[in-house]
Amino acid sequence: MLLEIASTGAYRPLWSSEILDELERTLRTLLAKRGVSPEEADAYLTRLFRQMKTTFPDAPVTGWERLVPTIELPDPDDRHVVAAAMAGRADVIVTDNLTDFPPAALPMPLTRQSLDDFFLDELDLHPDLVVKAVRAIAARTGRSGPTLTAYDIATYLRAHGAPAFGARLLVALDQTARPAP
């Protein structure tokens, strides 16, 4: 969802090599829990990272390593995230791990937001782009799993990790489905 919304131009994603390594480890664990074989996981991750590189050629951040020692966080293993955000001149770190990124530890004007709050902001700022992104995701479903509608996706998000966004997205989908007067 994050990358689909970014692909509409609503915001510019940034990541470092360390963030991608962390993402790969997390996805491998998730895929293994879902019963995906290591070979299938390799193929999926290769496609995903190739697509990310192609779609967002300006997303990789360099020069972040030198900033790591200057950052104080509750979990030192998270310093690379703030360093990458600083090097990329990001405005916000999107994470549901808010306690490990206390506002006082972030250099101004960098902030952190939960995924739910970030999605809400994007929906407020770019409602048409967010709805377009959700509909694009729905249009791709059904190839290797169930076919989902944009409403199904919004309902799922409301129940799993982005409750406020999911609820507001349902309203936005209703509003965009109605013909203009």
GROMACS .gro file of N, CA and C in nm:
model
  543
    1MET      N    1   0.083  -0.118   0.000
    1MET     CA    2   0.000   0.000   0.000
    1MET      C    3   0.088   0.126   0.000
    2LEU      N    4   0.191   0.126   0.085
    2LEU     CA    5   0.281   0.242   0.089
    2LEU      C    6   0.341   0.270  -0.048
    3LEU      N    7   0.392   0.167  -0.112
    3LEU     CA    8   0.458   0.186  -0.241
    3LEU      C    9   0.359   0.219  -0.351
    4GLU      N   10   0.240   0.161  -0.345
    4GLU     CA   11   0.139   0.192  -0.447
    4GLU      C   12   0.097   0.338  -0.438
    5ILE      N   13   0.079   0.388  -0.317
    5ILE     CA   14   0.045   0.530  -0.300
    5ILE      C   15   0.161   0.617  -0.349
    6ALA      N   16   0.282   0.578  -0.316
    6ALA     CA   17   0.399   0.654  -0.363
    6ALA      C   18   0.408   0.655  -0.515
    7SER      N   19   0.369   0.545  -0.578
    7SER     CA   20   0.379   0.537  -0.724
    7SER      C   21   0.285   0.635  -0.794
    8THR      N   22   0.186   0.687  -0.724
    8THR     CA   23   0.097   0.788  -0.781
    8THR      C   24   0.158   0.928  -0.777
    9GLY      N   25   0.270   0.941  -0.706
    9GLY     CA   26   0.333   1.072  -0.690
    9GLY      C   27   0.289   1.146  -0.566
   10ALA      N   28   0.211   1.082  -0.480
   10ALA     CA   29   0.161   1.147  -0.359
   10ALA      C   30   0.274   1.183  -0.263
   11TYR      N   31   0.376   1.102  -0.256
   11TYR     CA   32   0.493   1.131  -0.172
   11TYR      C   33   0.613   1.060  -0.232
   12ARG      N   34   0.731   1.093  -0.180
   12ARG     CA   35   0.856   1.036  -0.229
   12ARG      C   36   0.914   0.942  -0.124
   13PRO      N   37   0.918   0.812  -0.153
   13PRO     CA   38   0.976   0.720  -0.055
   13PRO      C   39   1.128   0.728  -0.057
   14LEU      N   40   1.186   0.699   0.058
   14LEU     CA   41   1.331   0.694   0.073
   14LEU      C   42   1.368   0.568   0.151
   15TRP      N   43   1.483   0.510   0.117
   15TRP     CA   44   1.533   0.398   0.195
   15TRP      C   45   1.683   0.386   0.176
   16SER      N   46   1.745   0.323   0.274
   16SER     CA   47   1.888   0.294   0.268
   16SER      C   48   1.906   0.146   0.242
   17SER      N   49   2.029   0.107   0.217
   17SER     CA   50   2.058  -0.036   0.198
   17SER      C   51   2.024  -0.114   0.325
   18GLU      N   52   2.048  -0.055   0.440
   18GLU     CA   53   2.017  -0.122   0.567
   18GLU      C   54   1.866  -0.139   0.586
   19ILE      N   55   1.789  -0.040   0.547
   19ILE     CA   56   1.643  -0.051   0.556
   19ILE      C   57   1.594  -0.162   0.463
   20LEU      N   58   1.650  -0.171   0.343
   20LEU     CA   59   1.611  -0.279   0.251
   20LEU      C   60   1.651  -0.416   0.305
   21ASP      N   61   1.768  -0.424   0.369
   21ASP     CA   62   1.810  -0.551   0.430
   21ASP      C   63   1.712  -0.592   0.540
   22GLU      N   64   1.672  -0.494   0.622
   22GLU     CA   65   1.576  -0.520   0.729
   22GLU      C   66   1.440  -0.563   0.671
   23LEU      N   67   1.398  -0.496   0.565
   23LEU     CA   68   1.273  -0.533   0.498
   23LEU      C   69   1.280  -0.675   0.445
   24GLU      N   70   1.391  -0.710   0.384
   24GLU     CA   71   1.405  -0.845   0.329
   24GLU      C   72   1.397  -0.950   0.440
   25ARG      N   73   1.466  -0.927   0.552
   25ARG     CA   74   1.460  -1.023   0.663
   25ARG      C   75   1.317  -1.037   0.715
   26THR      N   76   1.249  -0.925   0.731
   26THR     CA   77   1.111  -0.927   0.781
   26THR      C   78   1.018  -1.001   0.686
   27LEU      N   79   1.031  -0.972   0.556
   27LEU     CA   80   0.945  -1.039   0.458
   27LEU      C   81   0.974  -1.187   0.449
   28ARG      N   82   1.101  -1.226   0.458
   28ARG     CA   83   1.135  -1.369   0.455
   28ARG      C   84   1.068  -1.443   0.571
   29THR      N   85   1.073  -1.382   0.689
   29THR     CA   86   1.010  -1.442   0.806
   29THR      C   87   0.860  -1.454   0.787
   30LEU      N   88   0.798  -1.347   0.739
   30LEU     CA   89   0.653  -1.347   0.715
   30LEU      C   90   0.614  -1.451   0.611
   31LEU      N   91   0.688  -1.458   0.502
   31LEU     CA   92   0.658  -1.555   0.396
   31LEU      C   93   0.675  -1.698   0.446
   32ALA      N   94   0.778  -1.722   0.526
   32ALA     CA   95   0.800  -1.856   0.581
   32ALA      C   96   0.684  -1.896   0.672
   33LYS      N   97   0.635  -1.801   0.753
   33LYS     CA   98   0.520  -1.830   0.841
   33LYS      C   99   0.395  -1.862   0.760
   34ARG      N  100   0.387  -1.809   0.639
   34ARG     CA  101   0.271  -1.836   0.552
   34ARG      C  102   0.290  -1.963   0.469
   35GLY      N  103   0.402  -2.032   0.491
   35GLY     CA  104   0.425  -2.157   0.420
   35GLY      C  105   0.487  -2.143   0.283
   36VAL      N  106   0.540  -2.026   0.252
   36VAL     CA  107   0.604  -2.003   0.122
   36VAL      C  108   0.744  -2.065   0.127
   37SER      N  109   0.778  -2.140   0.025
   37SER     CA  110   0.909  -2.206   0.020
   37SER      C  111   1.019  -2.101   0.004
   38PRO      N  112   1.141  -2.134   0.045
   38PRO     CA  113   1.252  -2.040   0.027
   38PRO      C  114   1.272  -2.001  -0.119
   39GLU      N  115   1.251  -2.094  -0.211
   39GLU     CA  116   1.267  -2.064  -0.353
   39GLU      C  117   1.161  -1.964  -0.400
   40GLU      N  118   1.037  -1.986  -0.357
   40GLU     CA  119   0.930  -1.892  -0.393
   40GLU      C  120   0.954  -1.755  -0.330
   41ALA      N  121   1.004  -1.755  -0.207
   41ALA     CA  122   1.036  -1.628  -0.140
   41ALA      C  123   1.146  -1.554  -0.215
   42ASP      N  124   1.249  -1.628  -0.257
   42ASP     CA  125   1.357  -1.566  -0.335
   42ASP      C  126   1.303  -1.500  -0.461
   43ALA      N  127   1.219  -1.572  -0.533
   43ALA     CA  128   1.163  -1.519  -0.658
   43ALA      C  129   1.078  -1.395  -0.631
   44TYR      N  130   0.994  -1.402  -0.528
   44TYR     CA  131   0.908  -1.288  -0.493
   44TYR      C  132   0.992  -1.166  -0.456
   45LEU      N  133   1.091  -1.187  -0.369
   45LEU     CA  134   1.173  -1.074  -0.323
   45LEU      C  135   1.256  -1.016  -0.436
   46THR      N  136   1.304  -1.100  -0.525
   46THR     CA  137   1.378  -1.049  -0.642
   46THR      C  138   1.289  -0.960  -0.726
   47ARG      N  139   1.167  -1.005  -0.752
   47ARG     CA  140   1.072  -0.923  -0.830
   47ARG      C  141   1.038  -0.793  -0.757
   48LEU      N  142   1.010  -0.804  -0.628
   48LEU     CA  143   0.972  -0.686  -0.550
   48LEU      C  144   1.083  -0.581  -0.551
   49PHE      N  145   1.205  -0.622  -0.520
   49PHE     CA  146   1.314  -0.525  -0.512
   49PHE      C  147   1.351  -0.470  -0.650
   50ARG      N  148   1.338  -0.551  -0.753
   50ARG     CA  149   1.361  -0.501  -0.889
   50ARG      C  150   1.257  -0.395  -0.924
   51GLN      N  151   1.131  -0.424  -0.891
   51GLN     CA  152   1.024  -0.327  -0.918
   51GLN      C  153   1.043  -0.199  -0.837
   52MET      N  154   1.084  -0.211  -0.712
   52MET     CA  155   1.108  -0.092  -0.630
   52MET      C  156   1.219  -0.007  -0.691
   53LYS      N  157   1.326  -0.073  -0.734
   53LYS     CA  158   1.439  -0.001  -0.794
   53LYS      C  159   1.398   0.069  -0.923
   54THR      N  160   1.316   0.003  -1.003
   54THR     CA  161   1.271   0.061  -1.130
   54THR      C  162   1.172   0.175  -1.108
   55THR      N  163   1.076   0.154  -1.019
   55THR     CA  164   0.970   0.252  -0.997
   55THR      C  165   1.020   0.374  -0.921
   56PHE      N  166   1.115   0.354  -0.830
   56PHE     CA  167   1.163   0.463  -0.745
   56PHE      C  168   1.315   0.476  -0.754
   57PRO      N  169   1.367   0.515  -0.870
   57PRO     CA  170   1.512   0.520  -0.886
   57PRO      C  171   1.581   0.622  -0.794
   58ASP      N  172   1.506   0.721  -0.745
   58ASP     CA  173   1.565   0.822  -0.657
   58ASP      C  174   1.547   0.791  -0.509
   59ALA      N  175   1.490   0.677  -0.476
   59ALA     CA  176   1.462   0.643  -0.336
   59ALA      C  177   1.586   0.607  -0.254
   60PRO      N  178   1.686   0.541  -0.311
   60PRO     CA  179   1.801   0.503  -0.229
   60PRO      C  180   1.876   0.625  -0.174
   61VAL      N  181   1.907   0.617  -0.045
   61VAL     CA  182   1.978   0.723   0.025
   61VAL      C  183   2.120   0.675   0.051
   62THR      N  184   2.216   0.761   0.026
   62THR     CA  185   2.356   0.728   0.055
   62THR      C  186   2.410   0.832   0.154
   63GLY      N  187   2.524   0.801   0.212
   63GLY     CA  188   2.589   0.893   0.304
   63GLY      C  189   2.530   0.894   0.444
   64TRP      N  190   2.441   0.801   0.472
   64TRP     CA  191   2.376   0.797   0.602
   64TRP      C  192   2.465   0.736   0.711
   65GLU      N  193   2.559   0.651   0.671
   65GLU     CA  194   2.641   0.578   0.768
   65GLU      C  195   2.716   0.670   0.863
   66ARG      N  196   2.767   0.782   0.812
   66ARG     CA  197   2.846   0.873   0.896
   66ARG      C  198   2.761   0.941   1.004
   67LEU      N  199   2.628   0.942   0.984
   67LEU     CA  200   2.538   1.007   1.079
   67LEU      C  201   2.498   0.917   1.196
   68VAL      N  202   2.511   0.787   1.179
   68VAL     CA  203   2.465   0.692   1.281
   68VAL      C  204   2.522   0.721   1.419
   69PRO      N  205   2.653   0.744   1.434
   69PRO     CA  206   2.707   0.767   1.568
   69PRO      C  207   2.654   0.893   1.638
   70THR      N  208   2.596   0.984   1.563
   70THR     CA  209   2.547   1.109   1.622
   70THR      C  210   2.404   1.098   1.676
   71ILE      N  211   2.343   0.983   1.660
   71ILE     CA  212   2.201   0.967   1.693
   71ILE      C  213   2.185   0.884   1.820
   72GLU      N  214   2.100   0.934   1.909
   72GLU     CA  215   2.069   0.864   2.034
   72GLU      C  216   1.923   0.820   2.030
   73LEU      N  217   1.900   0.690   2.039
   73LEU     CA  218   1.764   0.635   2.041
   73LEU      C  219   1.755   0.527   2.149
   74PRO      N  220   1.634   0.496   2.195
   74PRO     CA  221   1.619   0.388   2.293
   74PRO      C  222   1.677   0.255   2.244
   75ASP      N  223   1.660   0.226   2.116
   75ASP     CA  224   1.717   0.106   2.057
   75ASP      C  225   1.824   0.149   1.957
   76PRO      N  226   1.951   0.132   1.993
   76PRO     CA  227   2.059   0.176   1.903
   76PRO      C  228   2.052   0.112   1.764
   77ASP      N  229   1.989  -0.005   1.753
   77ASP     CA  230   1.977  -0.070   1.623
   77ASP      C  231   1.886   0.005   1.527
   78ASP      N  232   1.810   0.103   1.577
   78ASP     CA  233   1.721   0.182   1.493
   78ASP      C  234   1.785   0.312   1.443
   79ARG      N  235   1.906   0.341   1.486
   79ARG     CA  236   1.970   0.468   1.447
   79ARG      C  237   1.986   0.481   1.297
   80HIS      N  238   2.004   0.370   1.228
   80HIS     CA  239   2.021   0.376   1.082
   80HIS      C  240   1.899   0.435   1.013
   81VAL      N  241   1.780   0.416   1.071
   81VAL     CA  242   1.657   0.468   1.011
   81VAL      C  243   1.658   0.621   1.016
   82VAL      N  244   1.691   0.676   1.132
   82VAL     CA  245   1.697   0.822   1.146
   82VAL      C  246   1.810   0.878   1.060
   83ALA      N  247   1.923   0.809   1.055
   83ALA     CA  248   2.035   0.854   0.973
   83ALA      C  249   1.996   0.860   0.826
   84ALA      N  250   1.926   0.759   0.778
   84ALA     CA  251   1.881   0.759   0.638
   84ALA      C  252   1.782   0.872   0.614
   85ALA      N  253   1.691   0.893   0.708
   85ALA     CA  254   1.593   1.002   0.694
   85ALA      C  255   1.664   1.137   0.689
   86MET      N  256   1.765   1.155   0.773
   86MET     CA  257   1.840   1.281   0.773
   86MET      C  258   1.915   1.299   0.641
   87ALA      N  259   1.983   1.194   0.597
   87ALA     CA  260   2.061   1.203   0.472
   87ALA      C  261   1.971   1.228   0.352
   88GLY      N  262   1.851   1.173   0.355
   88GLY     CA  263   1.757   1.191   0.244
   88GLY      C  264   1.669   1.314   0.257
   89ARG      N  265   1.687   1.387   0.366
   89ARG     CA  266   1.606   1.507   0.395
   89ARG      C  267   1.457   1.474   0.398
   90ALA      N  268   1.425   1.364   0.465
   90ALA     CA  269   1.285   1.323   0.480
   90ALA      C  270   1.215   1.412   0.582
   91ASP      N  271   1.085   1.420   0.568
   91ASP     CA  272   1.003   1.494   0.664
   91ASP      C  273   0.951   1.404   0.774
   92VAL      N  274   0.930   1.277   0.741
   92VAL     CA  275   0.865   1.186   0.835
   92VAL      C  276   0.920   1.045   0.822
   93ILE      N  277   0.928   0.977   0.935
   93ILE     CA  278   0.958   0.834   0.940
   93ILE      C  279   0.825   0.764   0.965
   94VAL      N  280   0.790   0.670   0.880
   94VAL     CA  281   0.665   0.596   0.897
   94VAL      C  282   0.698   0.465   0.967
   95THR      N  283   0.643   0.448   1.087
   95THR     CA  284   0.670   0.330   1.167
   95THR      C  285   0.558   0.310   1.268
   96ASP      N  286   0.530   0.187   1.300
   96ASP     CA  287   0.438   0.159   1.410
   96ASP      C  288   0.516   0.135   1.539
   97ASN      N  289   0.646   0.149   1.532
   97ASN     CA  290   0.734   0.135   1.647
   97ASN      C  291   0.764   0.275   1.703
   98LEU      N  292   0.662   0.346   1.744
   98LEU     CA  293   0.676   0.486   1.784
   98LEU      C  294   0.760   0.504   1.910
   99THR      N  295   0.756   0.409   2.002
   99THR     CA  296   0.830   0.425   2.127
   99THR      C  297   0.981   0.427   2.105
  100ASP      N  298   1.029   0.362   2.001
  100ASP     CA  299   1.173   0.362   1.974
  100ASP      C  300   1.219   0.485   1.896
  101PHE      N  301   1.125   0.571   1.860
  101PHE     CA  302   1.157   0.695   1.789
  101PHE      C  303   1.091   0.813   1.860
  102PRO      N  304   1.135   0.843   1.984
  102PRO     CA  305   1.072   0.953   2.057
  102PRO      C  306   1.095   1.087   1.986
  103PRO      N  307   0.994   1.172   1.983
  103PRO     CA  308   1.007   1.300   1.913
  103PRO      C  309   1.130   1.381   1.957
  104ALA      N  310   1.162   1.377   2.086
  104ALA     CA  311   1.276   1.456   2.136
  104ALA      C  312   1.409   1.406   2.080
  105ALA      N  313   1.414   1.282   2.034
  105ALA     CA  314   1.539   1.227   1.979
  105ALA      C  315   1.554   1.253   1.830
  106LEU      N  316   1.450   1.306   1.767
  106LEU     CA  317   1.455   1.329   1.623
  106LEU      C  318   1.496   1.472   1.594
  107PRO      N  319   1.590   1.491   1.501
  107PRO     CA  320   1.630   1.628   1.466
  107PRO      C  321   1.517   1.700   1.395
  108MET      N  322   1.500   1.826   1.427
  108MET     CA  323   1.395   1.906   1.362
  108MET      C  324   1.429   1.919   1.215
  109PRO      N  325   1.340   1.916   1.123
  109PRO     CA  326   1.195   1.907   1.137
  109PRO      C  327   1.143   1.764   1.122
  110LEU      N  328   1.230   1.664   1.138
  110LEU     CA  329   1.191   1.524   1.120
  110LEU      C  330   1.090   1.482   1.227
  111THR      N  331   0.984   1.415   1.184
  111THR     CA  332   0.884   1.361   1.276
  111THR      C  333   0.866   1.213   1.247
  112ARG      N  334   0.786   1.149   1.330
  112ARG     CA  335   0.751   1.010   1.304
  112ARG      C  336   0.600   0.996   1.314
  113GLN      N  337   0.547   0.903   1.234
  113GLN     CA  338   0.403   0.879   1.231
  113GLN      C  339   0.377   0.730   1.221
  114SER      N  340   0.268   0.690   1.281
  114SER     CA  341   0.223   0.552   1.262
  114SER      C  342   0.176   0.537   1.118
  115LEU      N  343   0.169   0.415   1.074
  115LEU     CA  344   0.121   0.387   0.939
  115LEU      C  345  -0.021   0.440   0.922
  116ASP      N  346  -0.105   0.419   1.022
  116ASP     CA  347  -0.244   0.466   1.016
  116ASP      C  348  -0.248   0.618   0.998
  117ASP      N  349  -0.171   0.690   1.079
  117ASP     CA  350  -0.171   0.837   1.069
  117ASP      C  351  -0.113   0.885   0.935
  118PHE      N  352  -0.009   0.818   0.888
  118PHE     CA  353   0.049   0.856   0.759
  118PHE      C  354  -0.052   0.837   0.647
  119PHE      N  355  -0.117   0.722   0.646
  119PHE     CA  356  -0.220   0.697   0.544
  119PHE      C  357  -0.332   0.800   0.553
  120LEU      N  358  -0.373   0.836   0.675
  120LEU     CA  359  -0.477   0.939   0.691
  120LEU      C  360  -0.432   1.071   0.632
  121ASP      N  361  -0.308   1.110   0.660
  121ASP     CA  362  -0.256   1.235   0.603
  121ASP      C  363  -0.256   1.230   0.451
  122GLU      N  364  -0.212   1.118   0.395
  122GLU     CA  365  -0.210   1.105   0.250
  122GLU      C  366  -0.351   1.111   0.192
  123LEU      N  367  -0.446   1.051   0.261
  123LEU     CA  368  -0.585   1.056   0.216
  123LEU      C  369  -0.639   1.198   0.222
  124ASP      N  370  -0.603   1.273   0.326
  124ASP     CA  371  -0.644   1.414   0.336
  124ASP      C  372  -0.581   1.498   0.226
  125LEU      N  373  -0.452   1.476   0.201
  125LEU     CA  374  -0.379   1.558   0.104
  125LEU      C  375  -0.408   1.518  -0.041
  126HIS      N  376  -0.424   1.389  -0.065
  126HIS     CA  377  -0.436   1.337  -0.203
  126HIS      C  378  -0.545   1.231  -0.212
  127PRO      N  379  -0.670   1.266  -0.183
  127PRO     CA  380  -0.775   1.163  -0.181
  127PRO      C  381  -0.788   1.086  -0.313
  128ASP      N  382  -0.781   1.156  -0.424
  128ASP     CA  383  -0.797   1.088  -0.553
  128ASP      C  384  -0.682   0.991  -0.579
  129LEU      N  385  -0.560   1.030  -0.541
  129LEU     CA  386  -0.444   0.943  -0.564
  129LEU      C  387  -0.448   0.819  -0.475
  130VAL      N  388  -0.490   0.838  -0.350
  130VAL     CA  389  -0.498   0.723  -0.259
  130VAL      C  390  -0.606   0.625  -0.306
  131VAL      N  391  -0.721   0.676  -0.345
  131VAL     CA  392  -0.827   0.589  -0.396
  131VAL      C  393  -0.780   0.518  -0.523
  132LYS      N  394  -0.710   0.590  -0.609
  132LYS     CA  395  -0.655   0.529  -0.731
  132LYS      C  396  -0.559   0.415  -0.695
  133ALA      N  397  -0.475   0.436  -0.595
  133ALA     CA  398  -0.379   0.333  -0.553
  133ALA      C  399  -0.451   0.209  -0.500
  134VAL      N  400  -0.552   0.229  -0.418
  134VAL     CA  401  -0.625   0.116  -0.362
  134VAL      C  402  -0.697   0.039  -0.473
  135ARG      N  403  -0.754   0.111  -0.566
  135ARG     CA  404  -0.822   0.044  -0.678
  135ARG      C  405  -0.722  -0.032  -0.766
  136ALA      N  406  -0.602   0.022  -0.781
  136ALA     CA  407  -0.499  -0.048  -0.859
  136ALA      C  408  -0.459  -0.179  -0.790
  137ILE      N  409  -0.446  -0.175  -0.658
  137ILE     CA  410  -0.415  -0.297  -0.584
  137ILE      C  411  -0.527  -0.399  -0.602
  138ALA      N  412  -0.650  -0.354  -0.587
  138ALA     CA  413  -0.766  -0.444  -0.603
  138ALA      C  414  -0.769  -0.506  -0.743
  139ALA      N  415  -0.735  -0.427  -0.843
  139ALA     CA  416  -0.739  -0.476  -0.982
  139ALA      C  417  -0.637  -0.587  -1.006
  140ARG      N  418  -0.530  -0.591  -0.926
  140ARG     CA  419  -0.428  -0.694  -0.943
  140ARG      C  420  -0.456  -0.820  -0.862
  141THR      N  421  -0.559  -0.819  -0.780
  141THR     CA  422  -0.588  -0.938  -0.699
  141THR      C  423  -0.655  -1.044  -0.785
  142GLY      N  424  -0.656  -1.165  -0.732
  142GLY     CA  425  -0.723  -1.275  -0.801
  142GLY      C  426  -0.632  -1.362  -0.884
  143ARG      N  427  -0.508  -1.319  -0.905
  143ARG     CA  428  -0.416  -1.400  -0.987
  143ARG      C  429  -0.368  -1.523  -0.912
  144SER      N  430  -0.332  -1.504  -0.786
  144SER     CA  431  -0.283  -1.618  -0.708
  144SER      C  432  -0.354  -1.627  -0.573
  145GLY      N  433  -0.463  -1.559  -0.560
  145GLY     CA  434  -0.541  -1.562  -0.437
  145GLY      C  435  -0.680  -1.511  -0.467
  146PRO      N  436  -0.753  -1.476  -0.362
  146PRO     CA  437  -0.890  -1.429  -0.386
  146PRO      C  438  -0.893  -1.292  -0.455
  147THR      N  439  -0.999  -1.270  -0.528
  147THR     CA  440  -1.022  -1.139  -0.589
  147THR      C  441  -1.079  -1.047  -0.482
  148LEU      N  442  -1.019  -0.931  -0.467
  148LEU     CA  443  -1.063  -0.834  -0.367
  148LEU      C  444  -1.108  -0.706  -0.434
  149THR      N  445  -1.205  -0.642  -0.374
  149THR     CA  446  -1.246  -0.509  -0.419
  149THR      C  447  -1.172  -0.405  -0.336
  150ALA      N  448  -1.180  -0.281  -0.378
  150ALA     CA  449  -1.123  -0.173  -0.298
  150ALA      C  450  -1.189  -0.169  -0.160
  151TYR      N  451  -1.317  -0.199  -0.155
  151TYR     CA  452  -1.389  -0.204  -0.027
  151TYR      C  453  -1.335  -0.315   0.062
  152ASP      N  454  -1.304  -0.431   0.003
  152ASP     CA  455  -1.246  -0.541   0.080
  152ASP      C  456  -1.113  -0.498   0.142
  153ILE      N  457  -1.032  -0.430   0.064
  153ILE     CA  458  -0.901  -0.385   0.113
  153ILE      C  459  -0.919  -0.285   0.226
  154ALA      N  460  -1.009  -0.190   0.210
  154ALA     CA  461  -1.035  -0.090   0.315
  154ALA      C  462  -1.086  -0.157   0.442
  155THR      N  463  -1.174  -0.254   0.426
  155THR     CA  464  -1.228  -0.326   0.542
  155THR      C  465  -1.118  -0.403   0.613
  156TYR      N  466  -1.029  -0.466   0.536
  156TYR     CA  467  -0.916  -0.538   0.595
  156TYR      C  468  -0.826  -0.441   0.672
  157LEU      N  469  -0.793  -0.328   0.612
  157LEU     CA  470  -0.708  -0.231   0.679
  157LEU      C  471  -0.772  -0.180   0.807
  158ARG      N  472  -0.903  -0.160   0.804
  158ARG     CA  473  -0.973  -0.112   0.923
  158ARG      C  474  -0.959  -0.212   1.038
  159ALA      N  475  -0.955  -0.341   1.006
  159ALA     CA  476  -0.946  -0.445   1.108
  159ALA      C  477  -0.803  -0.484   1.143
  160HIS      N  478  -0.706  -0.447   1.058
  160HIS     CA  479  -0.569  -0.496   1.076
  160HIS      C  480  -0.465  -0.385   1.060
  161GLY      N  481  -0.446  -0.304   1.161
  161GLY     CA  482  -0.332  -0.214   1.163
  161GLY      C  483  -0.354  -0.071   1.121
  162ALA      N  484  -0.460  -0.043   1.048
  162ALA     CA  485  -0.486   0.096   1.006
  162ALA      C  486  -0.636   0.125   1.021
  163PRO      N  487  -0.687   0.119   1.146
  163PRO     CA  488  -0.831   0.129   1.166
  163PRO      C  489  -0.893   0.261   1.122
  164ALA      N  490  -0.830   0.371   1.157
  164ALA     CA  491  -0.887   0.502   1.120
  164ALA      C  492  -0.881   0.522   0.969
  165PHE      N  493  -0.768   0.486   0.910
  165PHE     CA  494  -0.754   0.499   0.765
  165PHE      C  495  -0.853   0.410   0.693
  166GLY      N  496  -0.865   0.285   0.735
  166GLY     CA  497  -0.959   0.194   0.671
  166GLY      C  498  -1.101   0.248   0.674
  167ALA      N  499  -1.141   0.303   0.789
  167ALA     CA  500  -1.276   0.359   0.801
  167ALA      C  501  -1.295   0.480   0.710
  168ARG      N  502  -1.196   0.570   0.708
  168ARG     CA  503  -1.207   0.689   0.623
  168ARG      C  504  -1.197   0.653   0.476
  169LEU      N  505  -1.120   0.549   0.444
  169LEU     CA  506  -1.109   0.505   0.306
  169LEU      C  507  -1.243   0.452   0.255
  170LEU      N  508  -1.315   0.381   0.339
  170LEU     CA  509  -1.448   0.333   0.299
  170LEU      C  510  -1.538   0.451   0.261
  171VAL      N  511  -1.532   0.558   0.337
  171VAL     CA  512  -1.611   0.678   0.307
  171VAL      C  513  -1.564   0.739   0.175
  172ALA      N  514  -1.432   0.749   0.158
  172ALA     CA  515  -1.377   0.808   0.035
  172ALA      C  516  -1.416   0.725  -0.087
  173LEU      N  517  -1.415   0.593  -0.073
  173LEU     CA  518  -1.455   0.507  -0.184
  173LEU      C  519  -1.602   0.530  -0.220
  174ASP      N  520  -1.686   0.545  -0.118
  174ASP     CA  521  -1.828   0.574  -0.143
  174ASP      C  522  -1.844   0.707  -0.215
  175GLN      N  523  -1.768   0.807  -0.172
  175GLN     CA  524  -1.780   0.941  -0.233
  175GLN      C  525  -1.733   0.941  -0.378
  176THR      N  526  -1.629   0.866  -0.408
  176THR     CA  527  -1.578   0.866  -0.545
  176THR      C  528  -1.660   0.774  -0.635
  177ALA      N  529  -1.737   0.684  -0.575
  177ALA     CA  530  -1.820   0.594  -0.656
  177ALA      C  531  -1.947   0.662  -0.705
  178ARG      N  532  -1.988   0.767  -0.634
  178ARG     CA  533  -2.110   0.839  -0.674
  178ARG      C  534  -2.080   0.934  -0.789
  179PRO      N  535  -2.169   0.943  -0.884
  179PRO     CA  536  -2.149   1.041  -0.992
  179PRO      C  537  -2.164   1.183  -0.938
  180ALA      N  538  -2.089   1.273  -0.994
  180ALA     CA  539  -2.096   1.414  -0.953
  180ALA      C  540  -2.231   1.471  -0.993
  181PRO      N  541  -2.288   1.561  -0.908
  181PRO     CA  542  -2.418   1.620  -0.941
  181PRO      C  543  -2.410   1.712  -1.061
   0.00000   0.00000   0.00000
